[in-house]
mmCIF file of C-alpha atoms in Angstrom:
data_model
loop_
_atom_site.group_PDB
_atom_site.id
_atom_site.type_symbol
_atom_site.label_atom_id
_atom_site.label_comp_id
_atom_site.label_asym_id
_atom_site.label_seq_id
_atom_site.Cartn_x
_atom_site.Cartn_y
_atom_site.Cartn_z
ATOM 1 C CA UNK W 1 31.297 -9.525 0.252
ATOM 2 C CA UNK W 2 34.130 -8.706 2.652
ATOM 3 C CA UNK W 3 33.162 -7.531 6.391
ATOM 4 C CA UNK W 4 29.537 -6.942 5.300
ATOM 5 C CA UNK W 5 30.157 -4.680 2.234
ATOM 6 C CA UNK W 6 30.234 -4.959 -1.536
ATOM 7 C CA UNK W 7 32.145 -3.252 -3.343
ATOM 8 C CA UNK W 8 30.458 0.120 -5.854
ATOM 9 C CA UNK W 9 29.497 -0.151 -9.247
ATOM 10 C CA UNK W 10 31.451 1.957 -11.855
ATOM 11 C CA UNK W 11 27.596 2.718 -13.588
ATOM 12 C CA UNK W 12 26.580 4.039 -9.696
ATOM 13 C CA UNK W 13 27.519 7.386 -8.377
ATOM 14 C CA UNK W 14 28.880 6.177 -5.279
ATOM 15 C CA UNK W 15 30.973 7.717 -2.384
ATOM 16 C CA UNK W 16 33.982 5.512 -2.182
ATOM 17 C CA UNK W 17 34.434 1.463 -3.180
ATOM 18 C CA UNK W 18 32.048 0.143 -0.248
ATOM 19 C CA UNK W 19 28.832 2.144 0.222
ATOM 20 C CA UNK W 20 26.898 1.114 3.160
ATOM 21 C CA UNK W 21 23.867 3.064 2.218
ATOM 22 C CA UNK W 22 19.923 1.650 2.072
ATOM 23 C CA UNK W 23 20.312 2.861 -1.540
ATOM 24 C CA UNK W 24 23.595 2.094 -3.158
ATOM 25 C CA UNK W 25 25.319 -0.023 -0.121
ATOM 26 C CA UNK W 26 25.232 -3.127 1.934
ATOM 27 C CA UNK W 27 22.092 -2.121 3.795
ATOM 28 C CA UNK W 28 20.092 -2.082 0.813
ATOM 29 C CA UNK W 29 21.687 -5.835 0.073
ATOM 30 C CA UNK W 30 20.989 -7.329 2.914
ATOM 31 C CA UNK W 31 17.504 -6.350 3.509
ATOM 32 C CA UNK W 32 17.037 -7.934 0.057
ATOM 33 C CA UNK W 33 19.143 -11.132 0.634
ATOM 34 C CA UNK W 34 17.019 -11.365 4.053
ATOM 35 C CA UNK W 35 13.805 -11.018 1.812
ATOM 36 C CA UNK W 36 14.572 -13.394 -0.882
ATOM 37 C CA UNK W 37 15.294 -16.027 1.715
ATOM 38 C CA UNK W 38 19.012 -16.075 2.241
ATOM 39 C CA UNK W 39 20.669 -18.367 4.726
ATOM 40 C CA UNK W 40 23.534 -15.653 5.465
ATOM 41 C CA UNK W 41 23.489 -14.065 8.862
ATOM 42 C CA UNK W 42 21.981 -10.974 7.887
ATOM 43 C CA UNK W 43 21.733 -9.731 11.471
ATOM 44 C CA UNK W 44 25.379 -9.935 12.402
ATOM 45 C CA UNK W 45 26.326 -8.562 8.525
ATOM 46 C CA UNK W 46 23.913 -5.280 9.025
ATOM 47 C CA UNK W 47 25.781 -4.887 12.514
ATOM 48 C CA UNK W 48 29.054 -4.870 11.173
ATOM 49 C CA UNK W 49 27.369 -2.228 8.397
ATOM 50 C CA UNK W 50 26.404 -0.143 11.123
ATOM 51 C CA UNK W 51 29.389 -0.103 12.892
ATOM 52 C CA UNK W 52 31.546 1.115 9.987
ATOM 53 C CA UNK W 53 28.919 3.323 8.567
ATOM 54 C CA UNK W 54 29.519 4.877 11.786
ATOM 55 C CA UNK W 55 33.297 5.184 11.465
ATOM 56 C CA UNK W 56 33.492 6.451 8.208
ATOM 57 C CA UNK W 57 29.922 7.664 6.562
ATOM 58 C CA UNK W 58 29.949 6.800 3.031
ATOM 59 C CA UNK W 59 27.868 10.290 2.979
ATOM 60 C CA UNK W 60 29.021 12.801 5.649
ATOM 61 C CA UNK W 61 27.541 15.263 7.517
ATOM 62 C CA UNK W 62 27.453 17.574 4.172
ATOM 63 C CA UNK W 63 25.395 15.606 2.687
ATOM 64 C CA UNK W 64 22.598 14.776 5.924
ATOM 65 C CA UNK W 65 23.232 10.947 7.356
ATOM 66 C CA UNK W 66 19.532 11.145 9.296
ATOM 67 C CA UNK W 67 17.767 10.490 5.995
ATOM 68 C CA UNK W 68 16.533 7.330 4.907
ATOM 69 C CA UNK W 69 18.062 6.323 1.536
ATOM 70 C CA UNK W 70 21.095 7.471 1.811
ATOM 71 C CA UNK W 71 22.406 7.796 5.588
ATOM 72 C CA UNK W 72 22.150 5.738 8.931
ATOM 73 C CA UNK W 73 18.861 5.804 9.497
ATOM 74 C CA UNK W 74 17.787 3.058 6.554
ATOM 75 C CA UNK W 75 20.803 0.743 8.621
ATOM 76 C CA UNK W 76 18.940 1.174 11.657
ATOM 77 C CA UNK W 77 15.746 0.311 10.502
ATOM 78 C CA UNK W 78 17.340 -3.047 8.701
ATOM 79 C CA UNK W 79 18.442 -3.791 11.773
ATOM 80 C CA UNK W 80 15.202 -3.171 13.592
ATOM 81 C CA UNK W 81 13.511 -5.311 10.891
ATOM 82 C CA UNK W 82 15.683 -8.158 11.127
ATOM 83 C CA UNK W 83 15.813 -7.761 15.187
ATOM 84 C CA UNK W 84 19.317 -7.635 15.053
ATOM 85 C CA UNK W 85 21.029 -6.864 18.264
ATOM 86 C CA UNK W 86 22.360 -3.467 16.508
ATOM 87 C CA UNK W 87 18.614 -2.073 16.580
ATOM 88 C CA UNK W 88 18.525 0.939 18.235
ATOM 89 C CA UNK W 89 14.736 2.257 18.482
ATOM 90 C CA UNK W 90 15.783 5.518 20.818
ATOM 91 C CA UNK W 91 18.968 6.349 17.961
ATOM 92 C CA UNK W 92 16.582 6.195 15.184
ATOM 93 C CA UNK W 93 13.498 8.540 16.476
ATOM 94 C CA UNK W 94 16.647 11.030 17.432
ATOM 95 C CA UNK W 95 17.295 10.553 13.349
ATOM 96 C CA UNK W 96 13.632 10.937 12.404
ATOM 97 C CA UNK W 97 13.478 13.901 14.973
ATOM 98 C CA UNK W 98 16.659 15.802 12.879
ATOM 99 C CA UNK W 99 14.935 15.233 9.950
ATOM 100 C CA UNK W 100 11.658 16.530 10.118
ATOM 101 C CA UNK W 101 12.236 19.785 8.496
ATOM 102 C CA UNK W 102 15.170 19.191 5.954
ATOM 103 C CA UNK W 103 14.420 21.859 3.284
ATOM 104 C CA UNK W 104 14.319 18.807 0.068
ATOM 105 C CA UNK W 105 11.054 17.982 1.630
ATOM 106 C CA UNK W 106 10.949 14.194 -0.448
ATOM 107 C CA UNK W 107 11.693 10.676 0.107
ATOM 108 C CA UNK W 108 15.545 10.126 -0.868
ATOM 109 C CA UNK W 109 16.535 12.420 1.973
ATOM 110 C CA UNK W 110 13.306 14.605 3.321
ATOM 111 C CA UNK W 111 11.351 13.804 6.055
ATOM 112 C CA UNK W 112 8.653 11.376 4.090
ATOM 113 C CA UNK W 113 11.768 8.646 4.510
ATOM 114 C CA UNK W 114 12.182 9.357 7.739
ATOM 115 C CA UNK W 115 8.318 8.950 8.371
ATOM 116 C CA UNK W 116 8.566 5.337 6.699
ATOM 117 C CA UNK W 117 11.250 4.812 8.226
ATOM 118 C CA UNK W 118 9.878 5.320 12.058
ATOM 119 C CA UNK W 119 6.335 4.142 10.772
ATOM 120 C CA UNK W 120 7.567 0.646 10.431
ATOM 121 C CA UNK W 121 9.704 0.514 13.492
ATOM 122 C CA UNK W 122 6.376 1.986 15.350
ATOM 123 C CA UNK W 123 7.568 4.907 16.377
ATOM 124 C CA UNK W 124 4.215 6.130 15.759
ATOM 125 C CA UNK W 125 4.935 9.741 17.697
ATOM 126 C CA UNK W 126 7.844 10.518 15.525
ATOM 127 C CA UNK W 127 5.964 9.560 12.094
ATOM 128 C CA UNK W 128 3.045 11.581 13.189
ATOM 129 C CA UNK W 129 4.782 14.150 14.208
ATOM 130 C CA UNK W 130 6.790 14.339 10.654
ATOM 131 C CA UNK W 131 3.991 14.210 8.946
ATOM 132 C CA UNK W 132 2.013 17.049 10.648
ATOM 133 C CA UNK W 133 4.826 19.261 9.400
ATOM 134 C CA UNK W 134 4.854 17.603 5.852
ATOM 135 C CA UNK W 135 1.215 18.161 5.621
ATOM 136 C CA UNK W 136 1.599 22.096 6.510
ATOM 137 C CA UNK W 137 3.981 21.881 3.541
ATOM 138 C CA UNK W 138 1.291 20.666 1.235
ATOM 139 C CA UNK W 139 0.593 24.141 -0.688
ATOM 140 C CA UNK W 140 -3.414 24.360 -1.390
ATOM 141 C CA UNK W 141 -3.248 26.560 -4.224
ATOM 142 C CA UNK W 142 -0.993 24.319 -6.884
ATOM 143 C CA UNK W 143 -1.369 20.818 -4.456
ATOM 144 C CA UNK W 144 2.225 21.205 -4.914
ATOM 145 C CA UNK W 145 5.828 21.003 -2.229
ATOM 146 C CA UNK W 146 8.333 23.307 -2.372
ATOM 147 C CA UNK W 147 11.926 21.309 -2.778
ATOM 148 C CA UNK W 148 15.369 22.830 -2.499
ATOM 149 C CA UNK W 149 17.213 19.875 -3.901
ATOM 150 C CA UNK W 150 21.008 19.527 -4.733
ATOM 151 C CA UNK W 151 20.590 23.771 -4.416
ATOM 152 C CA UNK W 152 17.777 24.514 -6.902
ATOM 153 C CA UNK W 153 14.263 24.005 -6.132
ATOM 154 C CA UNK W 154 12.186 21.984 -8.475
ATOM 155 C CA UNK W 155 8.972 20.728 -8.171
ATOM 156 C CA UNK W 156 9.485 17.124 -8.831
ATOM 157 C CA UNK W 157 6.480 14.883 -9.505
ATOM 158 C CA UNK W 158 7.835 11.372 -8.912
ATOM 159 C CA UNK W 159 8.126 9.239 -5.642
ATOM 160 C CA UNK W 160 11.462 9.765 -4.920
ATOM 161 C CA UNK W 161 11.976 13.130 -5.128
ATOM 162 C CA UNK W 162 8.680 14.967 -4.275
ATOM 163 C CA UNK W 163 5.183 14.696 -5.256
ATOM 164 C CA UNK W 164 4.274 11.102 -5.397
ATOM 165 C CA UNK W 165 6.420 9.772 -2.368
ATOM 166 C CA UNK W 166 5.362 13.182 -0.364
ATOM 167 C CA UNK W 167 1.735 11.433 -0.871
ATOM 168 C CA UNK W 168 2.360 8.136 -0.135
ATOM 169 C CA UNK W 169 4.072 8.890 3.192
ATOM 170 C CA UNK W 170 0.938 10.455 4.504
ATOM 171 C CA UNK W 171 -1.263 8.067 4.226
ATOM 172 C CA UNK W 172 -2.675 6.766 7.752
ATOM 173 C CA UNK W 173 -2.568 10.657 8.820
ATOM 174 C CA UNK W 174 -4.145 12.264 6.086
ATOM 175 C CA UNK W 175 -8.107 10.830 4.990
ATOM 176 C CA UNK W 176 -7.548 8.640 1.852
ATOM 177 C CA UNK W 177 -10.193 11.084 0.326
ATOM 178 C CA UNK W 178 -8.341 13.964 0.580
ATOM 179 C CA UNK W 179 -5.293 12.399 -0.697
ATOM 180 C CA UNK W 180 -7.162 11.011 -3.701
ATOM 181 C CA UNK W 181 -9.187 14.470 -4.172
ATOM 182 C CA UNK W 182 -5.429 16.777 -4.329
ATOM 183 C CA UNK W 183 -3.510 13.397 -6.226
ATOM 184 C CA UNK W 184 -6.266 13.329 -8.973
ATOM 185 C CA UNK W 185 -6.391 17.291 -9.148
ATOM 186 C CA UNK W 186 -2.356 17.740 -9.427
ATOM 187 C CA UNK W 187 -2.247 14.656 -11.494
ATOM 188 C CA UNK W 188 -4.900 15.200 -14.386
ATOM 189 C CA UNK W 189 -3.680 18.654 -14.449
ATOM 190 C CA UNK W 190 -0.077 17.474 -14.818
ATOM 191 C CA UNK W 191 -0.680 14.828 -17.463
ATOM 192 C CA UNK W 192 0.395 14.430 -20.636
ATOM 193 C CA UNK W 193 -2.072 12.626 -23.553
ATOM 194 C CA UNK W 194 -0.823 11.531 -26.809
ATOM 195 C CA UNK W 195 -2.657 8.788 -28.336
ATOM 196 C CA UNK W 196 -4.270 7.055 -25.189
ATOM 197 C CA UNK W 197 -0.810 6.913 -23.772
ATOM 198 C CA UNK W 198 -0.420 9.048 -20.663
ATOM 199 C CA UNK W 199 2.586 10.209 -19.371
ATOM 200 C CA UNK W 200 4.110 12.784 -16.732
ATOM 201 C CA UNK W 201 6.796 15.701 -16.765
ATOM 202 C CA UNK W 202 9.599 15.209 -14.079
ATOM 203 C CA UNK W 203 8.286 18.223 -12.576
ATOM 204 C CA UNK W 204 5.377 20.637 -11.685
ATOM 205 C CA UNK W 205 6.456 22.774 -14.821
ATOM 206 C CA UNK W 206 5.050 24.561 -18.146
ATOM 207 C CA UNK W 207 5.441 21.496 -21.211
ATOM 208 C CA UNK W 208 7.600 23.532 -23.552
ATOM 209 C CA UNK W 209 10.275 23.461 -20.682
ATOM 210 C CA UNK W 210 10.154 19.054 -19.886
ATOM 211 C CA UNK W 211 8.619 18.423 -23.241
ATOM 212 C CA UNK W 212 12.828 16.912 -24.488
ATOM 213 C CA UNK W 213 12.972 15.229 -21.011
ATOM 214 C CA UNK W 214 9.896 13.301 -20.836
ATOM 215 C CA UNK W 215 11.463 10.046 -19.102
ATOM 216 C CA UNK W 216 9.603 6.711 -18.408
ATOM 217 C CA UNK W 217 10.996 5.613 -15.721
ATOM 218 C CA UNK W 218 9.725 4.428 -11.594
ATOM 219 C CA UNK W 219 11.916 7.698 -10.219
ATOM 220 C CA UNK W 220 10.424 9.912 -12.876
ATOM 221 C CA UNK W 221 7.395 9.171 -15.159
ATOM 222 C CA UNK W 222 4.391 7.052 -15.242
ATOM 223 C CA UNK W 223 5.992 3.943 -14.039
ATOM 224 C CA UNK W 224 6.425 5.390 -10.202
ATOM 225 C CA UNK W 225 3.598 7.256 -10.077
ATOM 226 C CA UNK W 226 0.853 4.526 -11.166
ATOM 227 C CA UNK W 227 3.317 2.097 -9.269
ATOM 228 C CA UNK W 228 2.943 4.751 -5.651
ATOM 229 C CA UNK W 229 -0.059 6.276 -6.177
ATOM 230 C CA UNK W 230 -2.342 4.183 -8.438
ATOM 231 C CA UNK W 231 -4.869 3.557 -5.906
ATOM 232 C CA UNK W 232 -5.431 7.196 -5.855
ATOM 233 C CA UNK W 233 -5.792 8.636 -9.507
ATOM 234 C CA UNK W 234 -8.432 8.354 -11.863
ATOM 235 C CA UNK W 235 -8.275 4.700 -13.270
ATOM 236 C CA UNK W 236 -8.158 6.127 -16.773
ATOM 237 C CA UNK W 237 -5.082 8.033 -16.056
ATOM 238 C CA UNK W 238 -3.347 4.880 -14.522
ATOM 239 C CA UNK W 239 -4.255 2.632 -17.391
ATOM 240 C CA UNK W 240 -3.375 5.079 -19.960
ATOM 241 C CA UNK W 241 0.513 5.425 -18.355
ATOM 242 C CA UNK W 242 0.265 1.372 -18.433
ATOM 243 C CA UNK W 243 0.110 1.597 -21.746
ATOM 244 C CA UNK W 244 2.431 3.668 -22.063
ATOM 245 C CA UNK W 245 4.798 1.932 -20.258
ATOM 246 C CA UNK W 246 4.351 -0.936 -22.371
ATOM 247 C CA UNK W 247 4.525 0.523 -25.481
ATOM 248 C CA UNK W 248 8.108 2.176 -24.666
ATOM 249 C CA UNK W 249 9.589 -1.313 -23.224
ATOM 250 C CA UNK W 250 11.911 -2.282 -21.211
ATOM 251 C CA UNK W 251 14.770 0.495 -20.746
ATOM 252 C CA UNK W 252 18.031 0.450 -22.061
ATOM 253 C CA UNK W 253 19.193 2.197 -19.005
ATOM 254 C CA UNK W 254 19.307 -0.953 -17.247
ATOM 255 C CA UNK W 255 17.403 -4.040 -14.880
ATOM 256 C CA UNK W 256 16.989 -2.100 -11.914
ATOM 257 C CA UNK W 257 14.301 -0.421 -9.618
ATOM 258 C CA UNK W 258 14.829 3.440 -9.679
ATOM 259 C CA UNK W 259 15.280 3.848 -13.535
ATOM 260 C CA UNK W 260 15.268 0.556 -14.929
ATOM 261 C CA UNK W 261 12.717 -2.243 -16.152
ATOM 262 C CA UNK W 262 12.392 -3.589 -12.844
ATOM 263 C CA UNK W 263 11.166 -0.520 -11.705
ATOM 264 C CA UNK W 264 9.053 0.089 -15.023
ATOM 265 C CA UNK W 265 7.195 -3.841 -14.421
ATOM 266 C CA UNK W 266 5.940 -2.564 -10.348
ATOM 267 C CA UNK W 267 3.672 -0.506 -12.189
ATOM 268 C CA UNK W 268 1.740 -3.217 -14.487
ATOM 269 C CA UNK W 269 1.539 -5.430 -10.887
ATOM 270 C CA UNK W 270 -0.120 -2.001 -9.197
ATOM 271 C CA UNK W 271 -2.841 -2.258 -12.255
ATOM 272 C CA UNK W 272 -2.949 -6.151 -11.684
ATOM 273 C CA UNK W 273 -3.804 -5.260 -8.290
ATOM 274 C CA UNK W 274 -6.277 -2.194 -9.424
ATOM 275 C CA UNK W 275 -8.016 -4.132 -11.990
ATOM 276 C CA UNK W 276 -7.506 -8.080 -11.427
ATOM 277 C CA UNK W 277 -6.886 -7.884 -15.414
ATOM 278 C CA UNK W 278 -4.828 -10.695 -16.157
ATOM 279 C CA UNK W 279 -2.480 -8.897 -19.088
ATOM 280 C CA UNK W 280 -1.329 -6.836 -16.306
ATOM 281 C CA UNK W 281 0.416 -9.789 -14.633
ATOM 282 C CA UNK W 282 1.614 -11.331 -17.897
ATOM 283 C CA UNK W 283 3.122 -7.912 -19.200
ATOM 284 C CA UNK W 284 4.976 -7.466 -15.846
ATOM 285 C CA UNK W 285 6.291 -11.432 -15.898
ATOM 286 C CA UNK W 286 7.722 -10.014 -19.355
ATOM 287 C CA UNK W 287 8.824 -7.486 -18.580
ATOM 288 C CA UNK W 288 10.813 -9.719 -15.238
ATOM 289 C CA UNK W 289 12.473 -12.215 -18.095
ATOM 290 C CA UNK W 290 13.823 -9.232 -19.857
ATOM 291 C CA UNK W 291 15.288 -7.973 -16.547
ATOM 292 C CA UNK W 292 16.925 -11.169 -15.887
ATOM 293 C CA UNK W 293 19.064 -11.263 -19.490
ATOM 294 C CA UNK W 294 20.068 -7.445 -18.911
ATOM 295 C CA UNK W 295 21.406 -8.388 -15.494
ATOM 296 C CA UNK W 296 23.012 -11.695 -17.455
ATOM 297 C CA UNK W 297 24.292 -9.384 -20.357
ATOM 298 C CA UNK W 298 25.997 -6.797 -17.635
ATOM 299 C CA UNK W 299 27.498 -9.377 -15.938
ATOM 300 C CA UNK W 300 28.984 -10.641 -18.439
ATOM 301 C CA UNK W 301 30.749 -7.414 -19.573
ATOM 302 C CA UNK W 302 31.821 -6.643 -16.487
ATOM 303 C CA UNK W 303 32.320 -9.921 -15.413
ATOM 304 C CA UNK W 304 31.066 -9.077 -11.819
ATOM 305 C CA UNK W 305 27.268 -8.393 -10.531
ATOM 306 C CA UNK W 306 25.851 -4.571 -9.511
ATOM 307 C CA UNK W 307 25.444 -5.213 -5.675
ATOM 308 C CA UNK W 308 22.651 -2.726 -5.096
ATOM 309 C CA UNK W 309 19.324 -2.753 -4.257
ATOM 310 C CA UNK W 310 17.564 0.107 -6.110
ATOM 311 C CA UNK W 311 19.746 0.534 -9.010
ATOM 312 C CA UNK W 312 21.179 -3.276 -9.823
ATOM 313 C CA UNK W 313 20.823 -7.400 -9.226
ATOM 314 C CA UNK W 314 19.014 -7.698 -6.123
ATOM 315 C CA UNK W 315 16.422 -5.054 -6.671
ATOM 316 C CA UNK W 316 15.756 -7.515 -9.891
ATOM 317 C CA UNK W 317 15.588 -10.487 -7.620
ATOM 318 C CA UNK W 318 13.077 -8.748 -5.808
ATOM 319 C CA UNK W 319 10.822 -8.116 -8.682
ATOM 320 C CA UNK W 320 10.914 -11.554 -10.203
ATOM 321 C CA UNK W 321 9.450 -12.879 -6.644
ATOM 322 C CA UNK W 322 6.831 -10.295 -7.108
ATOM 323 C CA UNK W 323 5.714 -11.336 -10.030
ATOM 324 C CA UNK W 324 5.823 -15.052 -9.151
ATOM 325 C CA UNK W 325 3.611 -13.770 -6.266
ATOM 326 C CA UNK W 326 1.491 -11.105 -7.802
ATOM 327 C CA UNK W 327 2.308 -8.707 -4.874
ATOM 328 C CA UNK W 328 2.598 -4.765 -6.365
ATOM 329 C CA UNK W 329 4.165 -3.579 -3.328
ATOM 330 C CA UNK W 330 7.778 -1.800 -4.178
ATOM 331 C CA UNK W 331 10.362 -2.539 -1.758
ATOM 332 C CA UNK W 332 11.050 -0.273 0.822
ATOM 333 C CA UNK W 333 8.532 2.259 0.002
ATOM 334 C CA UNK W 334 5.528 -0.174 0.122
ATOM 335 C CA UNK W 335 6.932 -2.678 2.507
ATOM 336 C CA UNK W 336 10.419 -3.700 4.410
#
């Protein structure tokens, strides 16, 4: 660490050496070193974050600094969390006000961030307010959003870039019955069953067009939906993308959260949660120890650690004390 930021990852696609992002960058680190218990000062580190975030944006205006992942507003809301003297309540609603109706319409850098983002910090206007205009968005006829994403629009069925996460963020506005009424609908229609196993598409689209791109992974594929949205799907669906998960393994892609085992293992502690069954817990404490030697294995190639939350060592941290704790909730999205 130097001045509160780590330096990028050559396996991350990162905007300069030091990203300061919730994402990729130090605010993303220290909310995790904060979590796992750290004796740093976290609250002075996301301060001097903040401050050179706001010099020099890792992302720019081109590429929208009010959303959560990937601009100031996840800073701000460290800083809120950890009640550093950087918190800035009346900066952030302006941030969650900008967003409200940015055309991706999903988590990463959409309004349902920003809506977890002020519904934590209880700003409970602002969230509401978002998600009025999310729920509007919520087409009746396919239960589906309409994204315009990196300048194509795709109708993405994972957490962080549509369906799942669009969910998620509106619970405590929208009934819990009508969210599990559309989630099962979209979901059993959008399933794929081979075998038991369940699996889903990365998007809303006919098979023959996802059927080569079928990933299992939290950010696309059964692991993030069961792991967002378990609570509100059929269990048989759930339990059938559990399997799933397990009989694929851990990914070669890497430890982490967003596509990594990590990520992969939130979804057997959601079914430990839905079910109490205790192979749920045991598969996901597997699937933890096999996080830990990929992380070991990296490291030692590199010779250095991946300083990230979602995509490297400290989103692994993260999950391990999950699983020592049996807790399914996913960082950031579940809780901060």
């Amino acid at each position: 660490m130097n001045d509160a930021v780590w330096p990028g990852h050559p396996l991350d696609d990162v905007v300069g050496d030091e990203p300061l992002s919730l994402y990729l960058g130090s605010a993303g680190v220290i909310w995790a070193l904060s979590r796992l218990g750290s004796a740093f000062n976290a609250s002075a580190a996301v301060a001097t974050a903040l401050d050179r975030y706001r010099a020099t944006p890792d992302y720019g205006a081109d590429r929208h600094p009010p959303s959560l992942l990937m601009g100031e507003t996840g800073l701000l809301v460290v800083a809120d969390k950890l009640g550093s003297p950087a918190a800035d309540r009346r900066r952030l609603s302006e941030l969650v006000r900008a967003n409200r109706e940015h055309p991706t319409w999903e988590l990463m850098w959409g309004s349902p961030g920003t809506i977890l983002a002020a519904r934590t910090c209880g700003l409970d206007g602002d969230w509401r307010d978002s998600a009025e205009l999310l729920y509007a968005q919520w087409d009746r006829s396919s239960d589906m959003w309409t994204h315009n994403l990196y300048g194509r629009v795709q109708p993405h069925l994972g957490p962080v870039h549509s369906f799942a996460g669009n969910v998620h963020a509106l619970r405590g506005f929208v009934d819990e019955d009508i969210l599990a009424t559309r989630a099962t609908r979209l979901l059993t229609r959008t399933a794929v069953h081979q075998d038991g196993l369940v699996n889903w598409p990365p998007t809303d689209r006919p098979l023959r067009e996802s059927a080569s791109k079928m990933p299992v992974q939290w950010c696309h594929g059964a692991p993030g939906i069961i792991a967002t949205l378990g609570d509100l799907m059929p269990l048989e669906l759930a339990t059938g993308g559990g399997e799933l998960i397990w009989q694929a393994g851990p990914l070669r892609k890497g430890p982490g959260l967003c596509h990594g085992t990590a990520g992969n293992g939130f979804a057997f502690l959601r079914l430990h949660e839905l079910t109490g069954e205790p192979r749920w817990l045991e598969r996901a404490r597997r699937f933890a120890m096999h996080a830990l030697k990929q992380v070991q294995r990296e490291r030692a190639t590199l010779g250095r650690g991946r300083y990230t939350l979602w995509t490297g060592d400290l989103g692994v941290a993260v999950y391990v004390r999950a699983c020592l704790d049996a807790i399914a909730d996913f960082p950031i999205v579940d809780t901060f």
